[in-house]
PDB file of N, CA and C in Angstrom:
ATOM      1  N   MET A 810      29.716  -0.644 -20.991  1.00  0.00           N
ATOM      2  CA  MET A 810      29.901  -0.870 -19.564  1.00  0.00           C
ATOM      3  C   MET A 810      29.624  -2.346 -19.278  1.00  0.00           C
ATOM      4  N   SER A 811      29.778  -2.734 -18.061  1.00  0.00           N
ATOM      5  CA  SER A 811      29.618  -4.121 -17.630  1.00  0.00           C
ATOM      6  C   SER A 811      28.167  -4.579 -17.691  1.00  0.00           C
ATOM      7  N   LYS A 812      27.976  -5.838 -18.054  1.00  0.00           N
ATOM      8  CA  LYS A 812      26.615  -6.384 -18.041  1.00  0.00           C
ATOM      9  C   LYS A 812      26.112  -6.570 -16.619  1.00  0.00           C
ATOM     10  N   TYR A 813      26.970  -6.395 -15.622  1.00  0.00           N
ATOM     11  CA  TYR A 813      26.586  -6.554 -14.229  1.00  0.00           C
ATOM     12  C   TYR A 813      26.340  -5.231 -13.515  1.00  0.00           C
ATOM     13  N   ILE A 814      26.196  -4.163 -14.266  1.00  0.00           N
ATOM     14  CA  ILE A 814      25.837  -2.865 -13.707  1.00  0.00           C
ATOM     15  C   ILE A 814      24.330  -2.705 -13.894  1.00  0.00           C
ATOM     16  N   GLU A 815      23.611  -2.453 -12.793  1.00  0.00           N
ATOM     17  CA  GLU A 815      22.160  -2.363 -12.888  1.00  0.00           C
ATOM     18  C   GLU A 815      21.682  -1.070 -13.549  1.00  0.00           C
ATOM     19  N   VAL A 816      22.330   0.044 -13.233  1.00  0.00           N
ATOM     20  CA  VAL A 816      21.908   1.339 -13.772  1.00  0.00           C
ATOM     21  C   VAL A 816      23.130   2.071 -14.292  1.00  0.00           C
ATOM     22  N   GLU A 817      22.981   2.644 -15.473  1.00  0.00           N
ATOM     23  CA  GLU A 817      24.045   3.456 -16.055  1.00  0.00           C
ATOM     24  C   GLU A 817      23.432   4.781 -16.489  1.00  0.00           C
ATOM     25  N   ILE A 818      24.037   5.889 -16.062  1.00  0.00           N
ATOM     26  CA  ILE A 818      23.569   7.220 -16.426  1.00  0.00           C
ATOM     27  C   ILE A 818      24.701   7.885 -17.207  1.00  0.00           C
ATOM     28  N   PRO A 819      24.728   7.668 -18.527  1.00  0.00           N
ATOM     29  CA  PRO A 819      25.858   8.133 -19.340  1.00  0.00           C
ATOM     30  C   PRO A 819      26.115   9.633 -19.273  1.00  0.00           C
ATOM     31  N   GLU A 820      25.042  10.449 -19.264  1.00  0.00           N
ATOM     32  CA  GLU A 820      25.247  11.904 -19.269  1.00  0.00           C
ATOM     33  C   GLU A 820      25.899  12.398 -17.983  1.00  0.00           C
ATOM     34  N   ALA A 821      25.770  11.640 -16.896  1.00  0.00           N
ATOM     35  CA  ALA A 821      26.389  12.019 -15.631  1.00  0.00           C
ATOM     36  C   ALA A 821      27.633  11.192 -15.330  1.00  0.00           C
ATOM     37  N   LYS A 822      27.907  10.204 -16.193  1.00  0.00           N
ATOM     38  CA  LYS A 822      29.048   9.289 -15.989  1.00  0.00           C
ATOM     39  C   LYS A 822      28.950   8.592 -14.624  1.00  0.00           C
ATOM     40  N   ILE A 823      27.733   8.128 -14.306  1.00  0.00           N
ATOM     41  CA  ILE A 823      27.445   7.434 -13.055  1.00  0.00           C
ATOM     42  C   ILE A 823      26.941   6.033 -13.378  1.00  0.00           C
ATOM     43  N   ALA A 824      27.406   5.066 -12.610  1.00  0.00           N
ATOM     44  CA  ALA A 824      26.906   3.700 -12.688  1.00  0.00           C
ATOM     45  C   ALA A 824      26.480   3.288 -11.283  1.00  0.00           C
ATOM     46  N   ILE A 825      25.406   2.504 -11.210  1.00  0.00           N
ATOM     47  CA  ILE A 825      24.905   2.058  -9.912  1.00  0.00           C
ATOM     48  C   ILE A 825      24.819   0.540  -9.923  1.00  0.00           C
ATOM     49  N   GLU A 826      25.367  -0.053  -8.872  1.00  0.00           N
ATOM     50  CA  GLU A 826      25.292  -1.500  -8.708  1.00  0.00           C
ATOM     51  C   GLU A 826      24.530  -1.803  -7.431  1.00  0.00           C
ATOM     52  N   TYR A 827      23.524  -2.669  -7.553  1.00  0.00           N
ATOM     53  CA  TYR A 827      22.756  -3.115  -6.393  1.00  0.00           C
ATOM     54  C   TYR A 827      23.385  -4.411  -5.912  1.00  0.00           C
ATOM     55  N   ASN A 828      23.799  -4.422  -4.647  1.00  0.00           N
ATOM     56  CA  ASN A 828      24.487  -5.576  -4.082  1.00  0.00           C
ATOM     57  C   ASN A 828      23.568  -6.312  -3.113  1.00  0.00           C
ATOM     58  N   GLY A 829      22.969  -7.391  -3.593  1.00  0.00           N
ATOM     59  CA  GLY A 829      22.145  -8.222  -2.720  1.00  0.00           C
ATOM     60  C   GLY A 829      23.015  -8.876  -1.654  1.00  0.00           C
ATOM     61  N   LEU A 830      22.466  -9.041  -0.477  1.00  0.00           N
ATOM     62  CA  LEU A 830      23.265  -9.558   0.639  1.00  0.00           C
ATOM     63  C   LEU A 830      23.698 -11.009   0.429  1.00  0.00           C
ATOM     64  N   TYR A 831      22.890 -11.818  -0.224  1.00  0.00           N
ATOM     65  CA  TYR A 831      23.257 -13.217  -0.407  1.00  0.00           C
ATOM     66  C   TYR A 831      24.435 -13.358  -1.372  1.00  0.00           C
ATOM     67  N   TRP A 832      24.317 -12.793  -2.574  1.00  0.00           N
ATOM     68  CA  TRP A 832      25.358 -12.966  -3.589  1.00  0.00           C
ATOM     69  C   TRP A 832      26.589 -12.112  -3.352  1.00  0.00           C
ATOM     70  N   HIS A 833      26.483 -11.122  -2.489  1.00  0.00           N
ATOM     71  CA  HIS A 833      27.632 -10.252  -2.220  1.00  0.00           C
ATOM     72  C   HIS A 833      28.188 -10.468  -0.816  1.00  0.00           C
ATOM     73  N   ALA A 834      27.869 -11.589  -0.232  1.00  0.00           N
ATOM     74  CA  ALA A 834      28.394 -11.933   1.099  1.00  0.00           C
ATOM     75  C   ALA A 834      29.879 -12.270   0.992  1.00  0.00           C
ATOM     76  N   ASP A 835      30.580 -12.123   2.108  1.00  0.00           N
ATOM     77  CA  ASP A 835      32.024 -12.367   2.137  1.00  0.00           C
ATOM     78  C   ASP A 835      32.401 -13.778   1.682  1.00  0.00           C
ATOM     79  N   ASP A 836      31.539 -14.751   1.949  1.00  0.00           N
ATOM     80  CA  ASP A 836      31.874 -16.123   1.563  1.00  0.00           C
ATOM     81  C   ASP A 836      31.568 -16.428   0.097  1.00  0.00           C
ATOM     82  N   LYS A 837      30.963 -15.489  -0.622  1.00  0.00           N
ATOM     83  CA  LYS A 837      30.622 -15.685  -2.038  1.00  0.00           C
ATOM     84  C   LYS A 837      31.598 -14.989  -2.990  1.00  0.00           C
ATOM     85  N   LEU A 838      32.215 -13.918  -2.533  1.00  0.00           N
ATOM     86  CA  LEU A 838      33.071 -13.120  -3.417  1.00  0.00           C
ATOM     87  C   LEU A 838      34.448 -12.918  -2.810  1.00  0.00           C
ATOM     88  N   ASP A 839      35.398 -12.680  -3.690  1.00  0.00           N
ATOM     89  CA  ASP A 839      36.733 -12.270  -3.256  1.00  0.00           C
ATOM     90  C   ASP A 839      36.595 -10.975  -2.457  1.00  0.00           C
ATOM     91  N   LYS A 840      37.370 -10.809  -1.400  1.00  0.00           N
ATOM     92  CA  LYS A 840      37.193  -9.631  -0.540  1.00  0.00           C
ATOM     93  C   LYS A 840      37.542  -8.316  -1.248  1.00  0.00           C
ATOM     94  N   LEU A 841      38.212  -8.372  -2.381  1.00  0.00           N
ATOM     95  CA  LEU A 841      38.519  -7.155  -3.148  1.00  0.00           C
ATOM     96  C   LEU A 841      37.565  -6.945  -4.326  1.00  0.00           C
ATOM     97  N   TYR A 842      36.531  -7.787  -4.418  1.00  0.00           N
ATOM     98  CA  TYR A 842      35.601  -7.733  -5.557  1.00  0.00           C
ATOM     99  C   TYR A 842      35.051  -6.326  -5.782  1.00  0.00           C
ATOM    100  N   HIS A 843      34.485  -5.711  -4.740  1.00  0.00           N
ATOM    101  CA  HIS A 843      33.839  -4.404  -4.907  1.00  0.00           C
ATOM    102  C   HIS A 843      34.845  -3.306  -5.236  1.00  0.00           C
ATOM    103  N   LEU A 844      36.011  -3.350  -4.626  1.00  0.00           N
ATOM    104  CA  LEU A 844      37.051  -2.377  -4.937  1.00  0.00           C
ATOM    105  C   LEU A 844      37.527  -2.544  -6.380  1.00  0.00           C
ATOM    106  N   ASN A 845      37.747  -3.783  -6.788  1.00  0.00           N
ATOM    107  CA  ASN A 845      38.189  -4.039  -8.162  1.00  0.00           C
ATOM    108  C   ASN A 845      37.142  -3.591  -9.178  1.00  0.00           C
ATOM    109  N   LYS A 846      35.873  -3.838  -8.878  1.00  0.00           N
ATOM    110  CA  LYS A 846      34.809  -3.420  -9.791  1.00  0.00           C
ATOM    111  C   LYS A 846      34.735  -1.896  -9.859  1.00  0.00           C
ATOM    112  N   THR A 847      34.853  -1.243  -8.714  1.00  0.00           N
ATOM    113  CA  THR A 847      34.849   0.225  -8.683  1.00  0.00           C
ATOM    114  C   THR A 847      35.988   0.767  -9.536  1.00  0.00           C
ATOM    115  N   ASN A 848      37.168   0.212  -9.373  1.00  0.00           N
ATOM    116  CA  ASN A 848      38.333   0.665 -10.147  1.00  0.00           C
ATOM    117  C   ASN A 848      38.135   0.413 -11.635  1.00  0.00           C
ATOM    118  N   ALA A 849      37.568  -0.732 -12.010  1.00  0.00           N
ATOM    119  CA  ALA A 849      37.339  -1.051 -13.424  1.00  0.00           C
ATOM    120  C   ALA A 849      36.348  -0.069 -14.044  1.00  0.00           C
ATOM    121  N   VAL A 850      35.304   0.259 -13.323  1.00  0.00           N
ATOM    122  CA  VAL A 850      34.306   1.209 -13.824  1.00  0.00           C
ATOM    123  C   VAL A 850      34.922   2.603 -13.944  1.00  0.00           C
ATOM    124  N   GLU A 851      35.750   2.981 -12.968  1.00  0.00           N
ATOM    125  CA  GLU A 851      36.402   4.290 -13.023  1.00  0.00           C
ATOM    126  C   GLU A 851      37.364   4.401 -14.204  1.00  0.00           C
ATOM    127  N   LEU A 852      37.958   3.288 -14.613  1.00  0.00           N
ATOM    128  CA  LEU A 852      38.830   3.302 -15.800  1.00  0.00           C
ATOM    129  C   LEU A 852      38.042   3.661 -17.059  1.00  0.00           C
ATOM    130  N   ASN A 853      36.723   3.423 -17.030  1.00  0.00           N
ATOM    131  CA  ASN A 853      35.850   3.794 -18.147  1.00  0.00           C
ATOM    132  C   ASN A 853      35.282   5.207 -17.986  1.00  0.00           C
ATOM    133  N   GLY A 854      35.783   5.934 -16.979  1.00  0.00           N
ATOM    134  CA  GLY A 854      35.362   7.311 -16.785  1.00  0.00           C
ATOM    135  C   GLY A 854      34.091   7.490 -15.979  1.00  0.00           C
ATOM    136  N   TYR A 855      33.626   6.445 -15.327  1.00  0.00           N
ATOM    137  CA  TYR A 855      32.398   6.505 -14.549  1.00  0.00           C
ATOM    138  C   TYR A 855      32.692   6.434 -13.057  1.00  0.00           C
ATOM    139  N   LYS A 856      31.759   6.969 -12.268  1.00  0.00           N
ATOM    140  CA  LYS A 856      31.786   6.792 -10.811  1.00  0.00           C
ATOM    141  C   LYS A 856      30.787   5.680 -10.510  1.00  0.00           C
ATOM    142  N   LEU A 857      31.212   4.694  -9.718  1.00  0.00           N
ATOM    143  CA  LEU A 857      30.334   3.580  -9.368  1.00  0.00           C
ATOM    144  C   LEU A 857      29.780   3.783  -7.970  1.00  0.00           C
ATOM    145  N   ILE A 858      28.466   3.724  -7.866  1.00  0.00           N
ATOM    146  CA  ILE A 858      27.784   3.803  -6.576  1.00  0.00           C
ATOM    147  C   ILE A 858      27.320   2.392  -6.231  1.00  0.00           C
ATOM    148  N   HIS A 859      27.729   1.906  -5.075  1.00  0.00           N
ATOM    149  CA  HIS A 859      27.285   0.599  -4.587  1.00  0.00           C
ATOM    150  C   HIS A 859      26.116   0.820  -3.637  1.00  0.00           C
ATOM    151  N   ILE A 860      25.012   0.160  -3.910  1.00  0.00           N
ATOM    152  CA  ILE A 860      23.872   0.193  -2.991  1.00  0.00           C
ATOM    153  C   ILE A 860      23.677  -1.223  -2.484  1.00  0.00           C
ATOM    154  N   TYR A 861      23.794  -1.394  -1.189  1.00  0.00           N
ATOM    155  CA  TYR A 861      23.626  -2.715  -0.585  1.00  0.00           C
ATOM    156  C   TYR A 861      22.162  -2.930  -0.200  1.00  0.00           C
ATOM    157  N   GLU A 862      21.751  -4.171  -0.302  1.00  0.00           N
ATOM    158  CA  GLU A 862      20.353  -4.524  -0.081  1.00  0.00           C
ATOM    159  C   GLU A 862      19.802  -3.965   1.234  1.00  0.00           C
ATOM    160  N   HIS A 863      20.543  -4.106   2.318  1.00  0.00           N
ATOM    161  CA  HIS A 863      20.040  -3.631   3.611  1.00  0.00           C
ATOM    162  C   HIS A 863      19.889  -2.106   3.630  1.00  0.00           C
ATOM    163  N   GLN A 864      20.759  -1.391   2.906  1.00  0.00           N
ATOM    164  CA  GLN A 864      20.625   0.062   2.834  1.00  0.00           C
ATOM    165  C   GLN A 864      19.324   0.437   2.126  1.00  0.00           C
ATOM    166  N   TRP A 865      19.051  -0.235   1.003  1.00  0.00           N
ATOM    167  CA  TRP A 865      17.854   0.060   0.219  1.00  0.00           C
ATOM    168  C   TRP A 865      16.588  -0.314   0.995  1.00  0.00           C
ATOM    169  N   LEU A 866      16.613  -1.469   1.649  1.00  0.00           N
ATOM    170  CA  LEU A 866      15.427  -1.932   2.370  1.00  0.00           C
ATOM    171  C   LEU A 866      15.096  -1.068   3.582  1.00  0.00           C
ATOM    172  N   PHE A 867      16.121  -0.613   4.307  1.00  0.00           N
ATOM    173  CA  PHE A 867      15.872   0.065   5.577  1.00  0.00           C
ATOM    174  C   PHE A 867      16.116   1.570   5.559  1.00  0.00           C
ATOM    175  N   ASN A 868      16.783   2.084   4.531  1.00  0.00           N
ATOM    176  CA  ASN A 868      17.100   3.518   4.461  1.00  0.00           C
ATOM    177  C   ASN A 868      16.920   4.061   3.053  1.00  0.00           C
ATOM    178  N   LYS A 869      15.839   3.673   2.397  1.00  0.00           N
ATOM    179  CA  LYS A 869      15.610   4.048   0.998  1.00  0.00           C
ATOM    180  C   LYS A 869      15.656   5.561   0.791  1.00  0.00           C
ATOM    181  N   THR A 870      15.070   6.324   1.715  1.00  0.00           N
ATOM    182  CA  THR A 870      15.049   7.784   1.592  1.00  0.00           C
ATOM    183  C   THR A 870      16.465   8.349   1.599  1.00  0.00           C
ATOM    184  N   ILE A 871      17.310   7.824   2.467  1.00  0.00           N
ATOM    185  CA  ILE A 871      18.693   8.290   2.554  1.00  0.00           C
ATOM    186  C   ILE A 871      19.457   7.930   1.283  1.00  0.00           C
ATOM    187  N   VAL A 872      19.255   6.714   0.767  1.00  0.00           N
ATOM    188  CA  VAL A 872      19.924   6.285  -0.470  1.00  0.00           C
ATOM    189  C   VAL A 872      19.511   7.183  -1.630  1.00  0.00           C
ATOM    190  N   LYS A 873      18.222   7.452  -1.742  1.00  0.00           N
ATOM    191  CA  LYS A 873      17.737   8.324  -2.821  1.00  0.00           C
ATOM    192  C   LYS A 873      18.324   9.727  -2.693  1.00  0.00           C
ATOM    193  N   SER A 874      18.392  10.242  -1.467  1.00  0.00           N
ATOM    194  CA  SER A 874      18.958  11.564  -1.238  1.00  0.00           C
ATOM    195  C   SER A 874      20.428  11.604  -1.631  1.00  0.00           C
ATOM    196  N   HIS A 875      21.153  10.534  -1.313  1.00  0.00           N
ATOM    197  CA  HIS A 875      22.569  10.447  -1.667  1.00  0.00           C
ATOM    198  C   HIS A 875      22.745  10.468  -3.190  1.00  0.00           C
ATOM    199  N   ILE A 876      21.922   9.703  -3.885  1.00  0.00           N
ATOM    200  CA  ILE A 876      22.004   9.664  -5.355  1.00  0.00           C
ATOM    201  C   ILE A 876      21.655  11.036  -5.929  1.00  0.00           C
ATOM    202  N   LYS A 877      20.610  11.669  -5.410  1.00  0.00           N
ATOM    203  CA  LYS A 877      20.255  13.015  -5.874  1.00  0.00           C
ATOM    204  C   LYS A 877      21.404  13.993  -5.659  1.00  0.00           C
ATOM    205  N   SER A 878      22.074  13.873  -4.523  1.00  0.00           N
ATOM    206  CA  SER A 878      23.198  14.753  -4.234  1.00  0.00           C
ATOM    207  C   SER A 878      24.314  14.553  -5.254  1.00  0.00           C
ATOM    208  N   ILE A 879      24.616  13.306  -5.558  1.00  0.00           N
ATOM    209  CA  ILE A 879      25.663  13.010  -6.539  1.00  0.00           C
ATOM    210  C   ILE A 879      25.283  13.556  -7.915  1.00  0.00           C
ATOM    211  N   LEU A 880      23.997  13.498  -8.241  1.00  0.00           N
ATOM    212  CA  LEU A 880      23.521  13.985  -9.540  1.00  0.00           C
ATOM    213  C   LEU A 880      23.212  15.486  -9.521  1.00  0.00           C
ATOM    214  N   HIS A 881      23.473  16.140  -8.379  1.00  0.00           N
ATOM    215  CA  HIS A 881      23.206  17.577  -8.216  1.00  0.00           C
ATOM    216  C   HIS A 881      21.729  17.886  -8.453  1.00  0.00           C
ATOM    217  N   LYS A 882      20.854  17.020  -7.947  1.00  0.00           N
ATOM    218  CA  LYS A 882      19.409  17.201  -8.112  1.00  0.00           C
ATOM    219  C   LYS A 882      18.718  17.534  -6.793  1.00  0.00           C
ATOM    220  N   ASN A 883      19.479  17.862  -5.765  1.00  0.00           N
ATOM    221  CA  ASN A 883      18.869  18.215  -4.491  1.00  0.00           C
ATOM    222  C   ASN A 883      18.202  19.584  -4.574  1.00  0.00           C
ATOM    223  N   MET A 884      17.260  19.792  -3.691  1.00  0.00           N
ATOM    224  CA  MET A 884      16.565  21.061  -3.639  1.00  0.00           C
ATOM    225  C   MET A 884      17.506  22.135  -3.063  1.00  0.00           C
ATOM    226  N   TYR A 885      17.539  23.256  -3.718  1.00  0.00           N
ATOM    227  CA  TYR A 885      18.341  24.374  -3.234  1.00  0.00           C
ATOM    228  C   TYR A 885      17.407  25.512  -2.845  1.00  0.00           C
ATOM    229  N   PHE A 886      17.832  26.326  -1.918  1.00  0.00           N
ATOM    230  CA  PHE A 886      17.004  27.430  -1.460  1.00  0.00           C
ATOM    231  C   PHE A 886      17.886  28.625  -1.142  1.00  0.00           C
ATOM    232  N   ASP A 887      17.247  29.781  -1.103  1.00  0.00           N
ATOM    233  CA  ASP A 887      17.935  31.035  -0.801  1.00  0.00           C
ATOM    234  C   ASP A 887      18.032  31.176   0.718  1.00  0.00           C
ATOM    235  N   ILE A 888      19.210  31.498   1.215  1.00  0.00           N
ATOM    236  CA  ILE A 888      19.415  31.604   2.661  1.00  0.00           C
ATOM    237  C   ILE A 888      18.533  32.691   3.276  1.00  0.00           C
ATOM    238  N   SER A 889      18.155  33.684   2.505  1.00  0.00           N
ATOM    239  CA  SER A 889      17.287  34.737   3.054  1.00  0.00           C
ATOM    240  C   SER A 889      15.884  34.213   3.348  1.00  0.00           C
ATOM    241  N   ASP A 890      15.541  33.042   2.820  1.00  0.00           N
ATOM    242  CA  ASP A 890      14.249  32.420   3.097  1.00  0.00           C
ATOM    243  C   ASP A 890      14.286  31.548   4.357  1.00  0.00           C
ATOM    244  N   CYS A 891      15.438  31.480   5.006  1.00  0.00           N
ATOM    245  CA  CYS A 891      15.614  30.593   6.158  1.00  0.00           C
ATOM    246  C   CYS A 891      15.374  31.341   7.472  1.00  0.00           C
ATOM    247  N   GLU A 892      15.040  30.546   8.477  1.00  0.00           N
ATOM    248  CA  GLU A 892      14.831  31.085   9.813  1.00  0.00           C
ATOM    249  C   GLU A 892      15.590  30.200  10.795  1.00  0.00           C
ATOM    250  N   VAL A 893      16.289  30.781  11.733  1.00  0.00           N
ATOM    251  CA  VAL A 893      17.025  30.032  12.744  1.00  0.00           C
ATOM    252  C   VAL A 893      16.096  29.798  13.922  1.00  0.00           C
ATOM    253  N   VAL A 894      15.971  28.518  14.322  1.00  0.00           N
ATOM    254  CA  VAL A 894      15.120  28.174  15.462  1.00  0.00           C
ATOM    255  C   VAL A 894      15.851  27.174  16.348  1.00  0.00           C
ATOM    256  N   VAL A 895      15.478  27.134  17.617  1.00  0.00           N
ATOM    257  CA  VAL A 895      16.030  26.162  18.554  1.00  0.00           C
ATOM    258  C   VAL A 895      15.134  24.931  18.501  1.00  0.00           C
ATOM    259  N   ILE A 896      15.747  23.752  18.345  1.00  0.00           N
ATOM    260  CA  ILE A 896      14.966  22.518  18.279  1.00  0.00           C
ATOM    261  C   ILE A 896      15.449  21.541  19.340  1.00  0.00           C
ATOM    262  N   SER A 897      14.585  20.618  19.691  1.00  0.00           N
ATOM    263  CA  SER A 897      14.911  19.668  20.753  1.00  0.00           C
ATOM    264  C   SER A 897      15.809  18.549  20.239  1.00  0.00           C
ATOM    265  N   ASN A 898      16.458  17.873  21.165  1.00  0.00           N
ATOM    266  CA  ASN A 898      17.317  16.736  20.805  1.00  0.00           C
ATOM    267  C   ASN A 898      16.525  15.618  20.137  1.00  0.00           C
ATOM    268  N   ASP A 899      15.257  15.429  20.548  1.00  0.00           N
ATOM    269  CA  ASP A 899      14.422  14.390  19.939  1.00  0.00           C
ATOM    270  C   ASP A 899      14.224  14.651  18.450  1.00  0.00           C
ATOM    271  N   ILE A 900      13.972  15.899  18.109  1.00  0.00           N
ATOM    272  CA  ILE A 900      13.783  16.256  16.699  1.00  0.00           C
ATOM    273  C   ILE A 900      15.079  16.058  15.933  1.00  0.00           C
ATOM    274  N   ILE A 901      16.194  16.438  16.536  1.00  0.00           N
ATOM    275  CA  ILE A 901      17.499  16.250  15.887  1.00  0.00           C
ATOM    276  C   ILE A 901      17.754  14.771  15.625  1.00  0.00           C
ATOM    277  N   CYS A 902      17.525  13.930  16.632  1.00  0.00           N
ATOM    278  CA  CYS A 902      17.751  12.483  16.483  1.00  0.00           C
ATOM    279  C   CYS A 902      16.847  11.892  15.402  1.00  0.00           C
ATOM    280  N   ASP A 903      15.571  12.312  15.366  1.00  0.00           N
ATOM    281  CA  ASP A 903      14.658  11.827  14.335  1.00  0.00           C
ATOM    282  C   ASP A 903      15.133  12.237  12.943  1.00  0.00           C
ATOM    283  N   PHE A 904      15.580  13.494  12.825  1.00  0.00           N
ATOM    284  CA  PHE A 904      16.063  13.989  11.536  1.00  0.00           C
ATOM    285  C   PHE A 904      17.293  13.204  11.080  1.00  0.00           C
ATOM    286  N   LEU A 905      18.254  13.006  11.972  1.00  0.00           N
ATOM    287  CA  LEU A 905      19.471  12.288  11.613  1.00  0.00           C
ATOM    288  C   LEU A 905      19.179  10.835  11.245  1.00  0.00           C
ATOM    289  N   ALA A 906      18.240  10.226  11.927  1.00  0.00           N
ATOM    290  CA  ALA A 906      17.887   8.836  11.624  1.00  0.00           C
ATOM    291  C   ALA A 906      17.248   8.702  10.251  1.00  0.00           C
ATOM    292  N   SER A 907      16.491   9.712   9.834  1.00  0.00           N
ATOM    293  CA  SER A 907      15.791   9.619   8.554  1.00  0.00           C
ATOM    294  C   SER A 907      16.570  10.239   7.409  1.00  0.00           C
ATOM    295  N   ASN A 908      17.647  10.955   7.709  1.00  0.00           N
ATOM    296  CA  ASN A 908      18.411  11.606   6.641  1.00  0.00           C
ATOM    297  C   ASN A 908      19.875  11.241   6.711  1.00  0.00           C
TER     298      ASN A 908
END
């Protein structure tokens, strides 16, 4: 794989690239850079996940959850263990902001 891929998970055919805001700014790279890199990695049979610096810094929990979902490592539960409850809009907004 590319020497510019930060993480490679061969058994899952996943590659992760961390895109710092300075070096991946529009004035530093060709505007098709990320698409071309994604396509090149896919030609090797891998899925490329781009993580941008601001996403990691401000939404780390969401980024980790997304990666777990792609790797099928999310927590699963039996629907019979669930309970339906009415919740307030504030709780919904907090949940959506953090997930």
